[in-house]
CSV table of C-alpha atoms in Angstrom, one decimal:
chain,number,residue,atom,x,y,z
A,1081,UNK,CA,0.0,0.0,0.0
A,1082,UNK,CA,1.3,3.6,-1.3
A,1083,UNK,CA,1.6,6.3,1.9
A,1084,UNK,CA,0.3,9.9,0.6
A,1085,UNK,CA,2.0,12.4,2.4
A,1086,UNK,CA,-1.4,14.2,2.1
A,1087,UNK,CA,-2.2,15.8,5.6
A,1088,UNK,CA,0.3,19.2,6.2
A,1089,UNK,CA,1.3,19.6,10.0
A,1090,UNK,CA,3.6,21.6,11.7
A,1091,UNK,CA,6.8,20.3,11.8
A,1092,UNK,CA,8.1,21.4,15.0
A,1093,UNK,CA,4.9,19.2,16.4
A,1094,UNK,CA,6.4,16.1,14.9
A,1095,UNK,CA,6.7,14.1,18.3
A,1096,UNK,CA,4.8,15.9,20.6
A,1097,UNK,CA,1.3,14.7,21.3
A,1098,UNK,CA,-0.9,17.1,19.5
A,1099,UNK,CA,-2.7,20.0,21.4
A,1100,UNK,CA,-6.3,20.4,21.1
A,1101,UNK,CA,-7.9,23.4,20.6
A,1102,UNK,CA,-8.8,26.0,23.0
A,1103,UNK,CA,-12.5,26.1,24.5
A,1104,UNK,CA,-15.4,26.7,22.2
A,1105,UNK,CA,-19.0,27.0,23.7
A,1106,UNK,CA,-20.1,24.1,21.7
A,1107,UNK,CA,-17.4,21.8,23.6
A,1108,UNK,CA,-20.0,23.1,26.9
A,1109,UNK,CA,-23.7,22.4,26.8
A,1110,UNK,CA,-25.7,25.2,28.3
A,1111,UNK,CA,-25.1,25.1,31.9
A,1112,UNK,CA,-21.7,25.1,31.4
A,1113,UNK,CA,-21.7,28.0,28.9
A,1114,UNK,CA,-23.2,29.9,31.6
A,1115,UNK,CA,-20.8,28.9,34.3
A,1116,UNK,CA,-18.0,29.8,32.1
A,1117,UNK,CA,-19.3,33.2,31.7
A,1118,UNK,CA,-20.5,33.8,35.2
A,1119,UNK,CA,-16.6,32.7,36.0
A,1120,UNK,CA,-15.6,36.3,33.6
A,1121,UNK,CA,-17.8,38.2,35.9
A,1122,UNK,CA,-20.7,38.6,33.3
A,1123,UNK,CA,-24.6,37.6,34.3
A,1124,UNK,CA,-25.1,33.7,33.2
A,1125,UNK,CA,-27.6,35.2,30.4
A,1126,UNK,CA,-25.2,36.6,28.6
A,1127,UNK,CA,-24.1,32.9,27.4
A,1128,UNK,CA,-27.7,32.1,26.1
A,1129,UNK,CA,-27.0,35.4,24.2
A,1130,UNK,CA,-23.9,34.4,22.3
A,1131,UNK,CA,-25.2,31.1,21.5
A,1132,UNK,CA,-28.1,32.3,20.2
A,1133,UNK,CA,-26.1,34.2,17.6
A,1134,UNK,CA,-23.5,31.6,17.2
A,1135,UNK,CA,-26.6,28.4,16.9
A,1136,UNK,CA,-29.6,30.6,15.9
A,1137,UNK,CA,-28.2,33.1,13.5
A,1138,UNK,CA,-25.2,31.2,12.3
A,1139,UNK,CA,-23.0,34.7,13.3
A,1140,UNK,CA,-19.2,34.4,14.4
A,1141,UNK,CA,-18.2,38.1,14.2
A,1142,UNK,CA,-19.0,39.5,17.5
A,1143,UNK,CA,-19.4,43.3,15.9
A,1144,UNK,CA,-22.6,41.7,14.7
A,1145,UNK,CA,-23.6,40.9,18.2
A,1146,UNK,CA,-25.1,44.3,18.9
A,1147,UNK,CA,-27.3,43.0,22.0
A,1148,UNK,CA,-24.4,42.6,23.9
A,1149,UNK,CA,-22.6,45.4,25.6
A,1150,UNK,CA,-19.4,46.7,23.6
A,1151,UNK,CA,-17.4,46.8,26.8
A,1152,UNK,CA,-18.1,43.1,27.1
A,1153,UNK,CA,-18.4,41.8,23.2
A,1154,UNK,CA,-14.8,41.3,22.2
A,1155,UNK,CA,-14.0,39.3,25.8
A,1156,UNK,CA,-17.2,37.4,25.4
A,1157,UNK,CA,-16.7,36.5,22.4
A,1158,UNK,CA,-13.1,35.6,22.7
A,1159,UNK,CA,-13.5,33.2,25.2
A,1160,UNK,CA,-16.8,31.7,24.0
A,1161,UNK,CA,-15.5,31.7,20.5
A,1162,UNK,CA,-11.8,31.2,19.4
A,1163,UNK,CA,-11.1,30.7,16.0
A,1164,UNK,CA,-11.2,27.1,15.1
A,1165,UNK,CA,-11.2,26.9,11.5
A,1166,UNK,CA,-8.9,28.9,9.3
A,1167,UNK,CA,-10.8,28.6,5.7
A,1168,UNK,CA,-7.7,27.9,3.0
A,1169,UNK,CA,-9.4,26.7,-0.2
A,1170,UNK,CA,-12.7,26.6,-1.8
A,1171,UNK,CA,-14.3,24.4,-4.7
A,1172,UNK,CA,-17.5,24.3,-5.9
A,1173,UNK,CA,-18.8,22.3,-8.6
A,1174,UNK,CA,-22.3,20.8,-9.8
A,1175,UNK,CA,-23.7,25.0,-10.4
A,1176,UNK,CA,-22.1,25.5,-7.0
A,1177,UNK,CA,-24.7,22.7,-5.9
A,1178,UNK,CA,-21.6,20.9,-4.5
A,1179,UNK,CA,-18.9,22.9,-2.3
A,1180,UNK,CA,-16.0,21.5,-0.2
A,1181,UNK,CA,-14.3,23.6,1.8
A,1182,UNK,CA,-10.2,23.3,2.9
A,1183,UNK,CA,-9.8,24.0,6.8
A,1184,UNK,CA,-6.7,24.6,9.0
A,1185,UNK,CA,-6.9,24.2,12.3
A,1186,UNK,CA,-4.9,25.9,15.6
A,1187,UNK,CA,-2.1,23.0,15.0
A,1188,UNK,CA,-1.7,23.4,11.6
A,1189,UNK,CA,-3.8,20.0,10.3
A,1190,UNK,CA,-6.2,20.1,7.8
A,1191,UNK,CA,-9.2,18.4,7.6
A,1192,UNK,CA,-12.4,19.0,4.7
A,1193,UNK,CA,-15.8,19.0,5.0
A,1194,UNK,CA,-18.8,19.2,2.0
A,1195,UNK,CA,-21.8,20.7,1.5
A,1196,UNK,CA,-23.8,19.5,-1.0
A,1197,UNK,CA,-27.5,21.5,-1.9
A,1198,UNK,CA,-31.1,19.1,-3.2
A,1199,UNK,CA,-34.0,20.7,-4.3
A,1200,UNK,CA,-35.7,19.3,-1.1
A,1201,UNK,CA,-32.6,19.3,1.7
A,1202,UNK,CA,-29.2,20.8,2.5
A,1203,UNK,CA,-26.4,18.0,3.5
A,1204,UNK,CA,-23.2,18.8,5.1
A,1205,UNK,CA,-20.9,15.8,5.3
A,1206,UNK,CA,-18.5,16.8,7.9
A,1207,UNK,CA,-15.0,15.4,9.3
A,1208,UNK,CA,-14.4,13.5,12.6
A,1209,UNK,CA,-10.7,13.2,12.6
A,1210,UNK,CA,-7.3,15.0,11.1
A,1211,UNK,CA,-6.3,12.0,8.7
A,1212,UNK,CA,-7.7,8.4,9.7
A,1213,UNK,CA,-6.2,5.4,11.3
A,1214,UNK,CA,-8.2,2.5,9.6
A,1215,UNK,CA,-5.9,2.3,6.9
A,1216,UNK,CA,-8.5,1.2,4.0
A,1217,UNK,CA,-6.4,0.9,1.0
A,1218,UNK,CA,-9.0,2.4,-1.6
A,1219,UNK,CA,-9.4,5.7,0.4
A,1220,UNK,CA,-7.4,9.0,0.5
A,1221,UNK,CA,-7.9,9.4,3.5
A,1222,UNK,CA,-6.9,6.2,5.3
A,1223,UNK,CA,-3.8,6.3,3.1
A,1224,UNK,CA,-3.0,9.1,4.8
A,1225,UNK,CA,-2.6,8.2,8.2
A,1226,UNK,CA,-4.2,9.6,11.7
A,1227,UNK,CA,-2.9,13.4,13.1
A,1228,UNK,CA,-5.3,13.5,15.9
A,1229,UNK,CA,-8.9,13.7,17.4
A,1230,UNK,CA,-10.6,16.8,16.4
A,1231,UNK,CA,-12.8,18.5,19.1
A,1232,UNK,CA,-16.8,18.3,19.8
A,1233,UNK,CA,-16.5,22.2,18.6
A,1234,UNK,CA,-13.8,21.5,15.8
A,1235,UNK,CA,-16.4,18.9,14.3
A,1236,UNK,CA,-19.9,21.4,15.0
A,1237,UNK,CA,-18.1,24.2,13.5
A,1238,UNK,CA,-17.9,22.4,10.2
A,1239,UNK,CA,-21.4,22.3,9.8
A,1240,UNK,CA,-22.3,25.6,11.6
A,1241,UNK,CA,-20.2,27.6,9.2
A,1242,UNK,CA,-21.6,25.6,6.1
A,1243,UNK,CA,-25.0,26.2,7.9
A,1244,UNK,CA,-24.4,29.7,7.0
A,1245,UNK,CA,-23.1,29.1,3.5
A,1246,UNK,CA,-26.6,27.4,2.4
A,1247,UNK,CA,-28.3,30.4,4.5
A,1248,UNK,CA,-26.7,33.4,2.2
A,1249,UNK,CA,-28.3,31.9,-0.7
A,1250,UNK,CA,-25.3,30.6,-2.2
A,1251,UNK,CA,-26.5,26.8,-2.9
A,1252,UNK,CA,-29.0,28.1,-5.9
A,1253,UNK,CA,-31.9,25.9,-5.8
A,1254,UNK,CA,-31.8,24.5,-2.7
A,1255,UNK,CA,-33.9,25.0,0.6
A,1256,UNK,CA,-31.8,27.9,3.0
A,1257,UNK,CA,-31.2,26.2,5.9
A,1258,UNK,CA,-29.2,23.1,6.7
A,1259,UNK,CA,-31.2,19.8,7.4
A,1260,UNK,CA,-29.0,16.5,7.2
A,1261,UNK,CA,-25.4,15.9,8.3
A,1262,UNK,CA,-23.0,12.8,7.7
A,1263,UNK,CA,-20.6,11.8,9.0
A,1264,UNK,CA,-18.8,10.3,6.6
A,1265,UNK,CA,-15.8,12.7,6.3
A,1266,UNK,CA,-12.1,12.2,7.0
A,1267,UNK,CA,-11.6,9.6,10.0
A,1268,UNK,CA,-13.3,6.8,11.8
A,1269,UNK,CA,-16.3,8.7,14.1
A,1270,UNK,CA,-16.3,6.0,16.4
A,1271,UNK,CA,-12.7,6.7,17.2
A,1272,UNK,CA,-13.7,9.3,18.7
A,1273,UNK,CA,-16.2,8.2,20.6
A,1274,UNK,CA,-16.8,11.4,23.1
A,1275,UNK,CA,-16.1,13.6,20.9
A,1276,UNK,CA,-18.6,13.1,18.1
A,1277,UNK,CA,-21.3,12.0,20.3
A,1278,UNK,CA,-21.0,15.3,21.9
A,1279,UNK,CA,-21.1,17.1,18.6
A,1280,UNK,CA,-24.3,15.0,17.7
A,1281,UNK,CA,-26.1,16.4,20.8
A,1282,UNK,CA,-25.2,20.2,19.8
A,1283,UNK,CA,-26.4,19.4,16.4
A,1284,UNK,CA,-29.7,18.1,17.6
A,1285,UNK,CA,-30.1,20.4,21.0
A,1286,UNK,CA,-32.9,23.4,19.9
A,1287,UNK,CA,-31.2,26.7,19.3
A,1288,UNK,CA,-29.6,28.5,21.6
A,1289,UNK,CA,-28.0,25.1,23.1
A,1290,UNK,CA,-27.6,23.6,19.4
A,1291,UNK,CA,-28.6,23.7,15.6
A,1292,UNK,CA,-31.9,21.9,16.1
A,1293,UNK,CA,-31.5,19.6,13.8
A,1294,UNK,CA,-33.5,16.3,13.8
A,1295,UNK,CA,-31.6,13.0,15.2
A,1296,UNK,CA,-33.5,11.2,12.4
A,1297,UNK,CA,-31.1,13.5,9.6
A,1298,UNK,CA,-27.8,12.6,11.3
A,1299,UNK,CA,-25.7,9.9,9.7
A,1300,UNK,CA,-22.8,8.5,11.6
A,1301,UNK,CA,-20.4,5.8,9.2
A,1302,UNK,CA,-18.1,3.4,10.3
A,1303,UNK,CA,-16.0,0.8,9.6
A,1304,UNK,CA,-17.3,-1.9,12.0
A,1305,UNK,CA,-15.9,-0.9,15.9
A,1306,UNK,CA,-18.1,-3.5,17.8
A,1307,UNK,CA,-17.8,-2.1,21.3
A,1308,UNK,CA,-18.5,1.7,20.3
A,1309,UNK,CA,-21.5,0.5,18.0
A,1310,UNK,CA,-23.2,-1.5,20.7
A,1311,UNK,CA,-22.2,2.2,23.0
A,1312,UNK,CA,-23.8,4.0,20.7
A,1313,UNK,CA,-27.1,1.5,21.0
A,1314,UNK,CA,-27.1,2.7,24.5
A,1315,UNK,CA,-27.2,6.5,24.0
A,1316,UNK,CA,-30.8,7.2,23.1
A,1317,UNK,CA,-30.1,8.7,20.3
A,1318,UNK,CA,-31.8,7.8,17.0
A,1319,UNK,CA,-29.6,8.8,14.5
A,1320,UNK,CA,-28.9,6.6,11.3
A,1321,UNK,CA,-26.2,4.2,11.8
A,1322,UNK,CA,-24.1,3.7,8.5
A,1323,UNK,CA,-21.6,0.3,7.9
A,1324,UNK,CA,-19.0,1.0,5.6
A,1325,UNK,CA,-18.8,-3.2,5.0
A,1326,UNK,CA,-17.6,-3.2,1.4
A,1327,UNK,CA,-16.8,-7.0,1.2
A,1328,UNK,CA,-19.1,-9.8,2.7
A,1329,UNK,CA,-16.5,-12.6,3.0
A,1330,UNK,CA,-13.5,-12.3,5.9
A,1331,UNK,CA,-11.0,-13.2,3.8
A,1332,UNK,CA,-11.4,-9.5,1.5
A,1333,UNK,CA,-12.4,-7.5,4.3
A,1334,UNK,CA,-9.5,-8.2,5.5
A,1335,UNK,CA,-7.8,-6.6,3.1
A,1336,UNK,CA,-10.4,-3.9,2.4
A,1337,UNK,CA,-11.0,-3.0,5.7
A,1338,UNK,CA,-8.1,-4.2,7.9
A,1339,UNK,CA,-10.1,-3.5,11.4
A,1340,UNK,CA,-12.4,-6.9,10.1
A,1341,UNK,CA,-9.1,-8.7,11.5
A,1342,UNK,CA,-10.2,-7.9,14.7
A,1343,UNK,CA,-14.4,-8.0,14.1
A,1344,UNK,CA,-15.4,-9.8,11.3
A,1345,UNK,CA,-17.9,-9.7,9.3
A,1346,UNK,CA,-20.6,-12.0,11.5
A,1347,UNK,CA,-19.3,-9.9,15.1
A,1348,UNK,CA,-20.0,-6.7,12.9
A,1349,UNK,CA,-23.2,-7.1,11.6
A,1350,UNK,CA,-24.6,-8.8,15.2
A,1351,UNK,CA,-23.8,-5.4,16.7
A,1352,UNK,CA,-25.6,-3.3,13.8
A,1353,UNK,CA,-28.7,-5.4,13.9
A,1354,UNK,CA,-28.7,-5.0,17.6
A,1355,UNK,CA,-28.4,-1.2,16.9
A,1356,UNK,CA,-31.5,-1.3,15.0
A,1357,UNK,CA,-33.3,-3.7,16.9
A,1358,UNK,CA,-32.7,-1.0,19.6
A,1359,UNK,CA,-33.6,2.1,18.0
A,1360,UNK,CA,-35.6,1.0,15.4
A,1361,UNK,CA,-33.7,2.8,12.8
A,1362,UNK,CA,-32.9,0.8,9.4
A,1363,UNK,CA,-28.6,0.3,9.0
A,1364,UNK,CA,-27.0,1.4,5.8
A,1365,UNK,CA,-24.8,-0.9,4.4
A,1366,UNK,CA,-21.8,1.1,2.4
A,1367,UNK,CA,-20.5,-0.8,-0.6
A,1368,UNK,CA,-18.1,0.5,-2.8
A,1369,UNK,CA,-17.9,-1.3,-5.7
A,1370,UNK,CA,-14.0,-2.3,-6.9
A,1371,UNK,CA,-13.8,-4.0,-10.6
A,1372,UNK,CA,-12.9,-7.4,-10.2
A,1373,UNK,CA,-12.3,-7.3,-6.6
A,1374,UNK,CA,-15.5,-7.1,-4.4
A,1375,UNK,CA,-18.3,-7.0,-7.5
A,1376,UNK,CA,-18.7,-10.7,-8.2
A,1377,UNK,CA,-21.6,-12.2,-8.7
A,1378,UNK,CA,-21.2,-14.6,-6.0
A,1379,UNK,CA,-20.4,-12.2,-3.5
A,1380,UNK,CA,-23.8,-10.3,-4.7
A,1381,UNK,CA,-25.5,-13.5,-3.3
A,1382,UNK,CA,-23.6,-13.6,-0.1
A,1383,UNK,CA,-24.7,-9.9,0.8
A,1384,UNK,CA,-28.1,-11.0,0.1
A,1385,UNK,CA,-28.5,-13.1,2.0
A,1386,UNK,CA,-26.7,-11.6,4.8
A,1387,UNK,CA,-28.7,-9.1,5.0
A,1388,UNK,CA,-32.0,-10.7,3.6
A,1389,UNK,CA,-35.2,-9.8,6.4
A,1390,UNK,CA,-33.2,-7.1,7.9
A,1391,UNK,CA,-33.6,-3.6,8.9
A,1392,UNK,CA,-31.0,-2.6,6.4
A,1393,UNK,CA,-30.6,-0.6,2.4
A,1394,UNK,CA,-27.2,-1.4,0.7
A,1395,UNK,CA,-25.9,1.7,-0.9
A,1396,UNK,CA,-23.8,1.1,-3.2
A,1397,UNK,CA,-21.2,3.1,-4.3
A,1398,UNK,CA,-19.0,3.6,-7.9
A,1399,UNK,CA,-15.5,3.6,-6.6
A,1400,UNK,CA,-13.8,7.3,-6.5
A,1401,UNK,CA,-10.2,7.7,-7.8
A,1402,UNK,CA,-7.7,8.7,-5.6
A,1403,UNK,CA,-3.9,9.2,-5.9
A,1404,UNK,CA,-1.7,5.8,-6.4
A,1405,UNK,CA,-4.9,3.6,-6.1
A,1406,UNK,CA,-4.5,0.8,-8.2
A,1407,UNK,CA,-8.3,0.2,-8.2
A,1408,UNK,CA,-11.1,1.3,-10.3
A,1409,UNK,CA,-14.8,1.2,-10.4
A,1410,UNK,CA,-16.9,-1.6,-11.4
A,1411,UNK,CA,-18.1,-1.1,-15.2
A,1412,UNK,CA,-21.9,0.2,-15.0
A,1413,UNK,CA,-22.9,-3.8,-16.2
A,1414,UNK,CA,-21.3,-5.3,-13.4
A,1415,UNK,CA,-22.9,-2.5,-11.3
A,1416,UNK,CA,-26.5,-3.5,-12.8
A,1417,UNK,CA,-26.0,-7.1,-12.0
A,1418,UNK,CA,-24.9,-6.5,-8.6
A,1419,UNK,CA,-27.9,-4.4,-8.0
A,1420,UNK,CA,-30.6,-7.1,-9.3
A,1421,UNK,CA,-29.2,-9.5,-7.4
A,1422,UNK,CA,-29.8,-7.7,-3.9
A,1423,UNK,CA,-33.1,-6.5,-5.0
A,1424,UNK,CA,-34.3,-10.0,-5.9
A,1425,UNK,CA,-32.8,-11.7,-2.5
A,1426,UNK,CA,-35.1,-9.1,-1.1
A,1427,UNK,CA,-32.1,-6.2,-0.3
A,1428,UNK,CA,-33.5,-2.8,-0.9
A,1429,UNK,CA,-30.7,-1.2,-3.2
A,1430,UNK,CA,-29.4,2.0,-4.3
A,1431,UNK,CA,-26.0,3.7,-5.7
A,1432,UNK,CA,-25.1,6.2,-4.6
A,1433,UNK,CA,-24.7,9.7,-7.0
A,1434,UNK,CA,-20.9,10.6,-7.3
A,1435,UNK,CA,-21.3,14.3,-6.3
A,1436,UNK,CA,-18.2,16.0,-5.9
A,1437,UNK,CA,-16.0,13.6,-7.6
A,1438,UNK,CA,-14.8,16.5,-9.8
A,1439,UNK,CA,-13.7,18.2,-6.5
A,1440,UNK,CA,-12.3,15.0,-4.9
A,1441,UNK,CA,-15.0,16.0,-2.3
A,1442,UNK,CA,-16.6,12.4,-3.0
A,1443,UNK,CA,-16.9,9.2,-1.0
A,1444,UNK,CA,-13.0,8.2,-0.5
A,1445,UNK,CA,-12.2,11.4,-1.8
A,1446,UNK,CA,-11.1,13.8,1.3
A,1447,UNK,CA,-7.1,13.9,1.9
A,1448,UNK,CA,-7.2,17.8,3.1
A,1449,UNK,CA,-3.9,18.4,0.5
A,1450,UNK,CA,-3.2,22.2,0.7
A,1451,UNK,CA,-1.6,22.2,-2.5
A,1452,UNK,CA,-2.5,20.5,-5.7
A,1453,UNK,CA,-0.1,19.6,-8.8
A,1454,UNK,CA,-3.0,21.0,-11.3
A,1455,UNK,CA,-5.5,23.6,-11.5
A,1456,UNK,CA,-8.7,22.5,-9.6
A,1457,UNK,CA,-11.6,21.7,-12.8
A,1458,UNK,CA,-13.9,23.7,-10.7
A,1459,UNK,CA,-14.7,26.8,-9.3
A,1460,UNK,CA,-12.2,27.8,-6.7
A,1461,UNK,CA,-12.2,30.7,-4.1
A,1462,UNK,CA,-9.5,31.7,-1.3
């Protein structure tokens, strides 16, 4: 397997365990917003004021908070809301329908998150991790290797400043306001266990305590950690869990998704069906489909009837290209077959549209590189 030096980081951090970013109110639920600011000598309202403007209005610039006193604005906002992401690049393609946007964080890693506009829904599919650690050898990302964690607030600020983007109009033909997010950016979310359950309960909390999104439009993918799925179960939370399976025999997922060496295919999908069995929500299955290494026909059959009776759709999903891959996607017959084969062992079936690919803002996609050998194919902004 090729390693992409893909992910830039400060080289004076090499070594050193990275530093996580200063305090944001979205790392605090409500109370503790309010202690924090009651701790600078302010009355506790003053926090459900700033998160109103940061969760309700989608504003970051504290000269726009014009409620607050201008004594108090600038220290208010400074300790409620550092800066988390530093926006370096930004490509749209699709009519600007599709946007992924380049961050750097206070360390110096970068991580890339998408938003992508419907005629009937806004989605944001937003990053968990700087890098990822699951080393999947068909995706830019886990090529690249794990930097570090990101932050409850490092993830929610992804979607609250792409909140805004779809808010100003810019996603032409598309409903204003943000409605689904994914989490099927760079890294494993269930690496991050704490982390990204937080950030799910600020995306779901009402306004001024979150985005008020419903739990039943959150998306969280993974790659098949049994003991964090089975946590998540437990959470009482009903967001949609997705399996990024890919093969449905050990001896490829093994290769495909190296983490099945330690939960294979029959420990993985005993946790997801318990997940749905639990909160009633139907499991995606994630499939991307590799020419001549996971399309066969017999391996069609094996996935339906894996999954055959269950609360589960099969997405499947044309393989993206990435940098030194020596994979491509299944030819669009293959495809077919694979697709009738699910449907008539009973499998509901889809594949998934390719938005972004242009961008390398699709599925597999996201390595966060700051600079690229060619001119980008699509609209670009600093």
């Amino acid at each position: 397997m090729t390693s992409l030096p893909l992910i830039s980081v400060d080289p004076d951090a090499r070594g050193r365990r990275p530093a996580m970013p200063p305090r944001h109110l979205a790392d605090l639920d409500l109370p503790g917003r309010q202690a924090l600011v009651t701790e600078l000598g302010e009355p506790a309202f003053r926090a459900k004021q700033v998160s109103n403007h940061y969760f309700g209005r989608l504003v970051r610039d504290p000269a726009q908070m014009t409620d607050l006193p201008a004594a108090t604005r600038e220290r208010l906002a400074g300790s409620l809301l550092p800066a988390l992401l530093t926006p370096v690049r930004e490509l749209a393609c699709d009519d600007g329908a599709t946007r992924k946007a380049l961050w750097r964080l206070h360390d110096g890693s970068l991580v890339e998150s998408v938003l992508m506009g419907y005629p009937d829904r806004v989605t944001v599919c937003i990053s968990s991790q700087a890098g990822c650690g699951m080393a999947c050898p068909f995706c830019a990302t886990g090529q690249a290797g794990l930097t570090r964690n990101l932050s409850t607030a490092e993830i929610v600020d992804q979607a609250v400043y792409l909140a805004g983007v779809a808010a100003s109009g810019a996603v032409a033909g598309s409903p204003p306001r943000l409605s689904h997010v994914v989490f099927m950016g760079m890294g494993e979310p269930l690496a991050n266990y704490s982390r990204v359950v937080g950030a799910i309960r600020r995306l779901v909390a009402p306004a001024p305590e979150g985005l008020g999104l419903s739990q039943r439009h959150i998306t969280v993918s993974t790659v098949g950690l049994v003991p964090a799925i089975r946590r998540l179960a437990s959470e009482e939370l009903s967001v949609t869990l997705a399996l990024s399976l890919h093969a449905p025999d050990d001896e490829l997922r093994d290769e495909l998704v190296p983490v099945n060496q330690r939960w294979k295919v029959s420990e993985v999908l005993d946790a997801v069906w318990d997940y749905a069995a639990t909160t009633g929500r139907r499991v995606s299955i994630e499939y991307a489909m590799i020419k001549d290494v996971n399309d066969q026909p017999w391996r069609a059959d094996l996935l339906g009837r894996l999954l055959a009776g269950k609360l589960a759709h099969v997405n499947l999903i044309p393989l993206n290209p990435t940098p030194g891959s020596r994979w491509d996607a299944s030819p669009k017959p293959v495809e077919r077959e694979f697709v009738r084969r699910l449907r008539d062992a009973g499998v509901s079936t889809t594949v998934r549209d390719t938005r972004g690919r242009e961008i390398d803002g699709a599925c597999g996609q996201l390595a966060a590189a700051e600079d690229r050998d060619t001119d980008p194919p699509c609209e670009a902004t600093a």
